[in-house]
Amino acid sequence: MAAEGFRGPKQIWQAFQWSMKGLRAGWRHEASFRLEACLAIVLVPLGLWLGNGGLEKFALILAPLLVLSAELLNSAIEAVVDKVSPEFHELAGRAKDMGSAAVFLLLVLVVLSWGLILLPRWL
């Protein structure tokens, strides 16, 4: 349900707390999120160090953060699908597969962005 009226510091703080709760849930319950978070912990500082200029740095850190976002959304889709219908259904399987495909495409983006930015320097 959408909030009505003024959204002041109290509501912003509450939204921040819910976001942190979601990150903790992702870390606690999703092995893929933990693995991708560890990858991001390495890649984000490395991207800030290796990137030449703001745009390169932005591209190098954006891709791993997008992977984390997509993984959380994929996990949310999976949780809702499992809650609504624990037995197998073709549409439920399709929803889960499509969420997984979104994460995969963003992992490809990580490889492509890092490769296109950094490989020409080393070749």
PDB file of N, CA and C in Angstrom, residues 3-41:
ATOM      1  N   ALA A   3       2.273   4.947   0.633  1.00  0.00           N
ATOM      2  CA  ALA A   3       2.179   5.908   1.727  1.00  0.00           C
ATOM      3  C   ALA A   3       1.576   7.205   1.207  1.00  0.00           C
ATOM      4  N   GLU A   4       0.753   7.822   2.036  1.00  0.00           N
ATOM      5  CA  GLU A   4       0.148   9.087   1.653  1.00  0.00           C
ATOM      6  C   GLU A   4       0.727  10.192   2.516  1.00  0.00           C
ATOM      7  N   GLY A   5       0.734  11.393   1.974  1.00  0.00           N
ATOM      8  CA  GLY A   5       1.171  12.540   2.754  1.00  0.00           C
ATOM      9  C   GLY A   5       2.677  12.752   2.697  1.00  0.00           C
ATOM     10  N   PHE A   6       3.133  13.590   3.604  1.00  0.00           N
ATOM     11  CA  PHE A   6       4.536  13.991   3.660  1.00  0.00           C
ATOM     12  C   PHE A   6       5.418  12.836   4.129  1.00  0.00           C
ATOM     13  N   ARG A   7       6.523  12.652   3.433  1.00  0.00           N
ATOM     14  CA  ARG A   7       7.494  11.633   3.837  1.00  0.00           C
ATOM     15  C   ARG A   7       8.713  12.355   4.406  1.00  0.00           C
ATOM     16  N   GLY A   8       8.754  12.422   5.692  1.00  0.00           N
ATOM     17  CA  GLY A   8       9.824  13.123   6.363  1.00  0.00           C
ATOM     18  C   GLY A   8      10.942  12.193   6.778  1.00  0.00           C
ATOM     19  N   PRO A   9      11.839  12.704   7.618  1.00  0.00           N
ATOM     20  CA  PRO A   9      12.996  11.926   8.058  1.00  0.00           C
ATOM     21  C   PRO A   9      12.631  10.599   8.726  1.00  0.00           C
ATOM     22  N   LYS A  10      11.539  10.582   9.478  1.00  0.00           N
ATOM     23  CA  LYS A  10      11.136   9.342  10.150  1.00  0.00           C
ATOM     24  C   LYS A  10      10.797   8.251   9.142  1.00  0.00           C
ATOM     25  N   GLN A  11      10.038   8.607   8.103  1.00  0.00           N
ATOM     26  CA  GLN A  11       9.662   7.625   7.088  1.00  0.00           C
ATOM     27  C   GLN A  11      10.871   7.208   6.247  1.00  0.00           C
ATOM     28  N   ILE A  12      11.751   8.154   5.983  1.00  0.00           N
ATOM     29  CA  ILE A  12      12.965   7.821   5.227  1.00  0.00           C
ATOM     30  C   ILE A  12      13.829   6.860   6.031  1.00  0.00           C
ATOM     31  N   TRP A  13      13.942   7.106   7.334  1.00  0.00           N
ATOM     32  CA  TRP A  13      14.712   6.219   8.203  1.00  0.00           C
ATOM     33  C   TRP A  13      14.087   4.824   8.232  1.00  0.00           C
ATOM     34  N   GLN A  14      12.758   4.755   8.296  1.00  0.00           N
ATOM     35  CA  GLN A  14      12.075   3.458   8.295  1.00  0.00           C
ATOM     36  C   GLN A  14      12.331   2.719   6.983  1.00  0.00           C
ATOM     37  N   ALA A  15      12.272   3.427   5.865  1.00  0.00           N
ATOM     38  CA  ALA A  15      12.547   2.802   4.566  1.00  0.00           C
ATOM     39  C   ALA A  15      13.987   2.279   4.522  1.00  0.00           C
ATOM     40  N   PHE A  16      14.923   3.043   5.083  1.00  0.00           N
ATOM     41  CA  PHE A  16      16.318   2.602   5.143  1.00  0.00           C
ATOM     42  C   PHE A  16      16.435   1.318   5.963  1.00  0.00           C
ATOM     43  N   GLN A  17      15.741   1.260   7.097  1.00  0.00           N
ATOM     44  CA  GLN A  17      15.785   0.062   7.939  1.00  0.00           C
ATOM     45  C   GLN A  17      15.214  -1.154   7.209  1.00  0.00           C
ATOM     46  N   TRP A  18      14.131  -0.964   6.459  1.00  0.00           N
ATOM     47  CA  TRP A  18      13.567  -2.079   5.683  1.00  0.00           C
ATOM     48  C   TRP A  18      14.557  -2.543   4.617  1.00  0.00           C
ATOM     49  N   SER A  19      15.250  -1.598   4.007  1.00  0.00           N
ATOM     50  CA  SER A  19      16.248  -1.966   2.996  1.00  0.00           C
ATOM     51  C   SER A  19      17.372  -2.778   3.617  1.00  0.00           C
ATOM     52  N   MET A  20      17.829  -2.371   4.787  1.00  0.00           N
ATOM     53  CA  MET A  20      18.887  -3.121   5.478  1.00  0.00           C
ATOM     54  C   MET A  20      18.399  -4.512   5.872  1.00  0.00           C
ATOM     55  N   LYS A  21      17.134  -4.600   6.265  1.00  0.00           N
ATOM     56  CA  LYS A  21      16.539  -5.896   6.584  1.00  0.00           C
ATOM     57  C   LYS A  21      16.548  -6.800   5.350  1.00  0.00           C
ATOM     58  N   GLY A  22      16.238  -6.223   4.196  1.00  0.00           N
ATOM     59  CA  GLY A  22      16.264  -6.987   2.949  1.00  0.00           C
ATOM     60  C   GLY A  22      17.669  -7.447   2.589  1.00  0.00           C
ATOM     61  N   LEU A  23      18.654  -6.577   2.784  1.00  0.00           N
ATOM     62  CA  LEU A  23      20.042  -6.975   2.521  1.00  0.00           C
ATOM     63  C   LEU A  23      20.480  -8.097   3.462  1.00  0.00           C
ATOM     64  N   ARG A  24      20.117  -7.989   4.740  1.00  0.00           N
ATOM     65  CA  ARG A  24      20.456  -9.052   5.696  1.00  0.00           C
ATOM     66  C   ARG A  24      19.776 -10.368   5.307  1.00  0.00           C
ATOM     67  N   ALA A  25      18.522 -10.294   4.886  1.00  0.00           N
ATOM     68  CA  ALA A  25      17.807 -11.512   4.471  1.00  0.00           C
ATOM     69  C   ALA A  25      18.470 -12.125   3.247  1.00  0.00           C
ATOM     70  N   GLY A  26      18.869 -11.281   2.292  1.00  0.00           N
ATOM     71  CA  GLY A  26      19.573 -11.789   1.119  1.00  0.00           C
ATOM     72  C   GLY A  26      20.865 -12.484   1.505  1.00  0.00           C
ATOM     73  N   TRP A  27      21.610 -11.868   2.413  1.00  0.00           N
ATOM     74  CA  TRP A  27      22.885 -12.452   2.855  1.00  0.00           C
ATOM     75  C   TRP A  27      22.640 -13.758   3.608  1.00  0.00           C
ATOM     76  N   ARG A  28      21.654 -13.764   4.480  1.00  0.00           N
ATOM     77  CA  ARG A  28      21.406 -14.911   5.347  1.00  0.00           C
ATOM     78  C   ARG A  28      20.839 -16.113   4.588  1.00  0.00           C
ATOM     79  N   HIS A  29      19.976 -15.861   3.606  1.00  0.00           N
ATOM     80  CA  HIS A  29      19.221 -16.955   3.004  1.00  0.00           C
ATOM     81  C   HIS A  29      19.616 -17.306   1.570  1.00  0.00           C
ATOM     82  N   GLU A  30      20.443 -16.509   0.930  1.00  0.00           N
ATOM     83  CA  GLU A  30      20.737 -16.734  -0.493  1.00  0.00           C
ATOM     84  C   GLU A  30      22.235 -16.881  -0.739  1.00  0.00           C
ATOM     85  N   ALA A  31      22.650 -18.115  -1.022  1.00  0.00           N
ATOM     86  CA  ALA A  31      24.068 -18.382  -1.267  1.00  0.00           C
ATOM     87  C   ALA A  31      24.568 -17.606  -2.487  1.00  0.00           C
ATOM     88  N   SER A  32      23.750 -17.484  -3.509  1.00  0.00           N
ATOM     89  CA  SER A  32      24.164 -16.742  -4.705  1.00  0.00           C
ATOM     90  C   SER A  32      24.409 -15.275  -4.368  1.00  0.00           C
ATOM     91  N   PHE A  33      23.570 -14.697  -3.535  1.00  0.00           N
ATOM     92  CA  PHE A  33      23.765 -13.299  -3.136  1.00  0.00           C
ATOM     93  C   PHE A  33      25.068 -13.148  -2.363  1.00  0.00           C
ATOM     94  N   ARG A  34      25.360 -14.084  -1.462  1.00  0.00           N
ATOM     95  CA  ARG A  34      26.616 -14.007  -0.714  1.00  0.00           C
ATOM     96  C   ARG A  34      27.815 -14.069  -1.649  1.00  0.00           C
ATOM     97  N   LEU A  35      27.773 -14.975  -2.612  1.00  0.00           N
ATOM     98  CA  LEU A  35      28.875 -15.106  -3.570  1.00  0.00           C
ATOM     99  C   LEU A  35      29.036 -13.834  -4.395  1.00  0.00           C
ATOM    100  N   GLU A  36      27.932 -13.306  -4.892  1.00  0.00           N
ATOM    101  CA  GLU A  36      27.996 -12.086  -5.706  1.00  0.00           C
ATOM    102  C   GLU A  36      28.362 -10.871  -4.870  1.00  0.00           C
ATOM    103  N   ALA A  37      27.967 -10.849  -3.599  1.00  0.00           N
ATOM    104  CA  ALA A  37      28.364  -9.755  -2.711  1.00  0.00           C
ATOM    105  C   ALA A  37      29.873  -9.791  -2.472  1.00  0.00           C
ATOM    106  N   CYS A  38      30.419 -10.974  -2.284  1.00  0.00           N
ATOM    107  CA  CYS A  38      31.878 -11.097  -2.112  1.00  0.00           C
ATOM    108  C   CYS A  38      32.599 -10.636  -3.373  1.00  0.00           C
ATOM    109  N   LEU A  39      32.057 -10.978  -4.523  1.00  0.00           N
ATOM    110  CA  LEU A  39      32.625 -10.513  -5.781  1.00  0.00           C
ATOM    111  C   LEU A  39      32.572  -8.990  -5.860  1.00  0.00           C
ATOM    112  N   ALA A  40      31.452  -8.402  -5.462  1.00  0.00           N
ATOM    113  CA  ALA A  40      31.306  -6.942  -5.487  1.00  0.00           C
ATOM    114  C   ALA A  40      32.251  -6.271  -4.494  1.00  0.00           C
ATOM    115  N   ILE A  41      32.477  -6.901  -3.343  1.00  0.00           N
ATOM    116  CA  ILE A  41      33.396  -6.346  -2.347  1.00  0.00           C
ATOM    117  C   ILE A  41      34.804  -6.226  -2.918  1.00  0.00           C
TER     118      ILE A  41
END
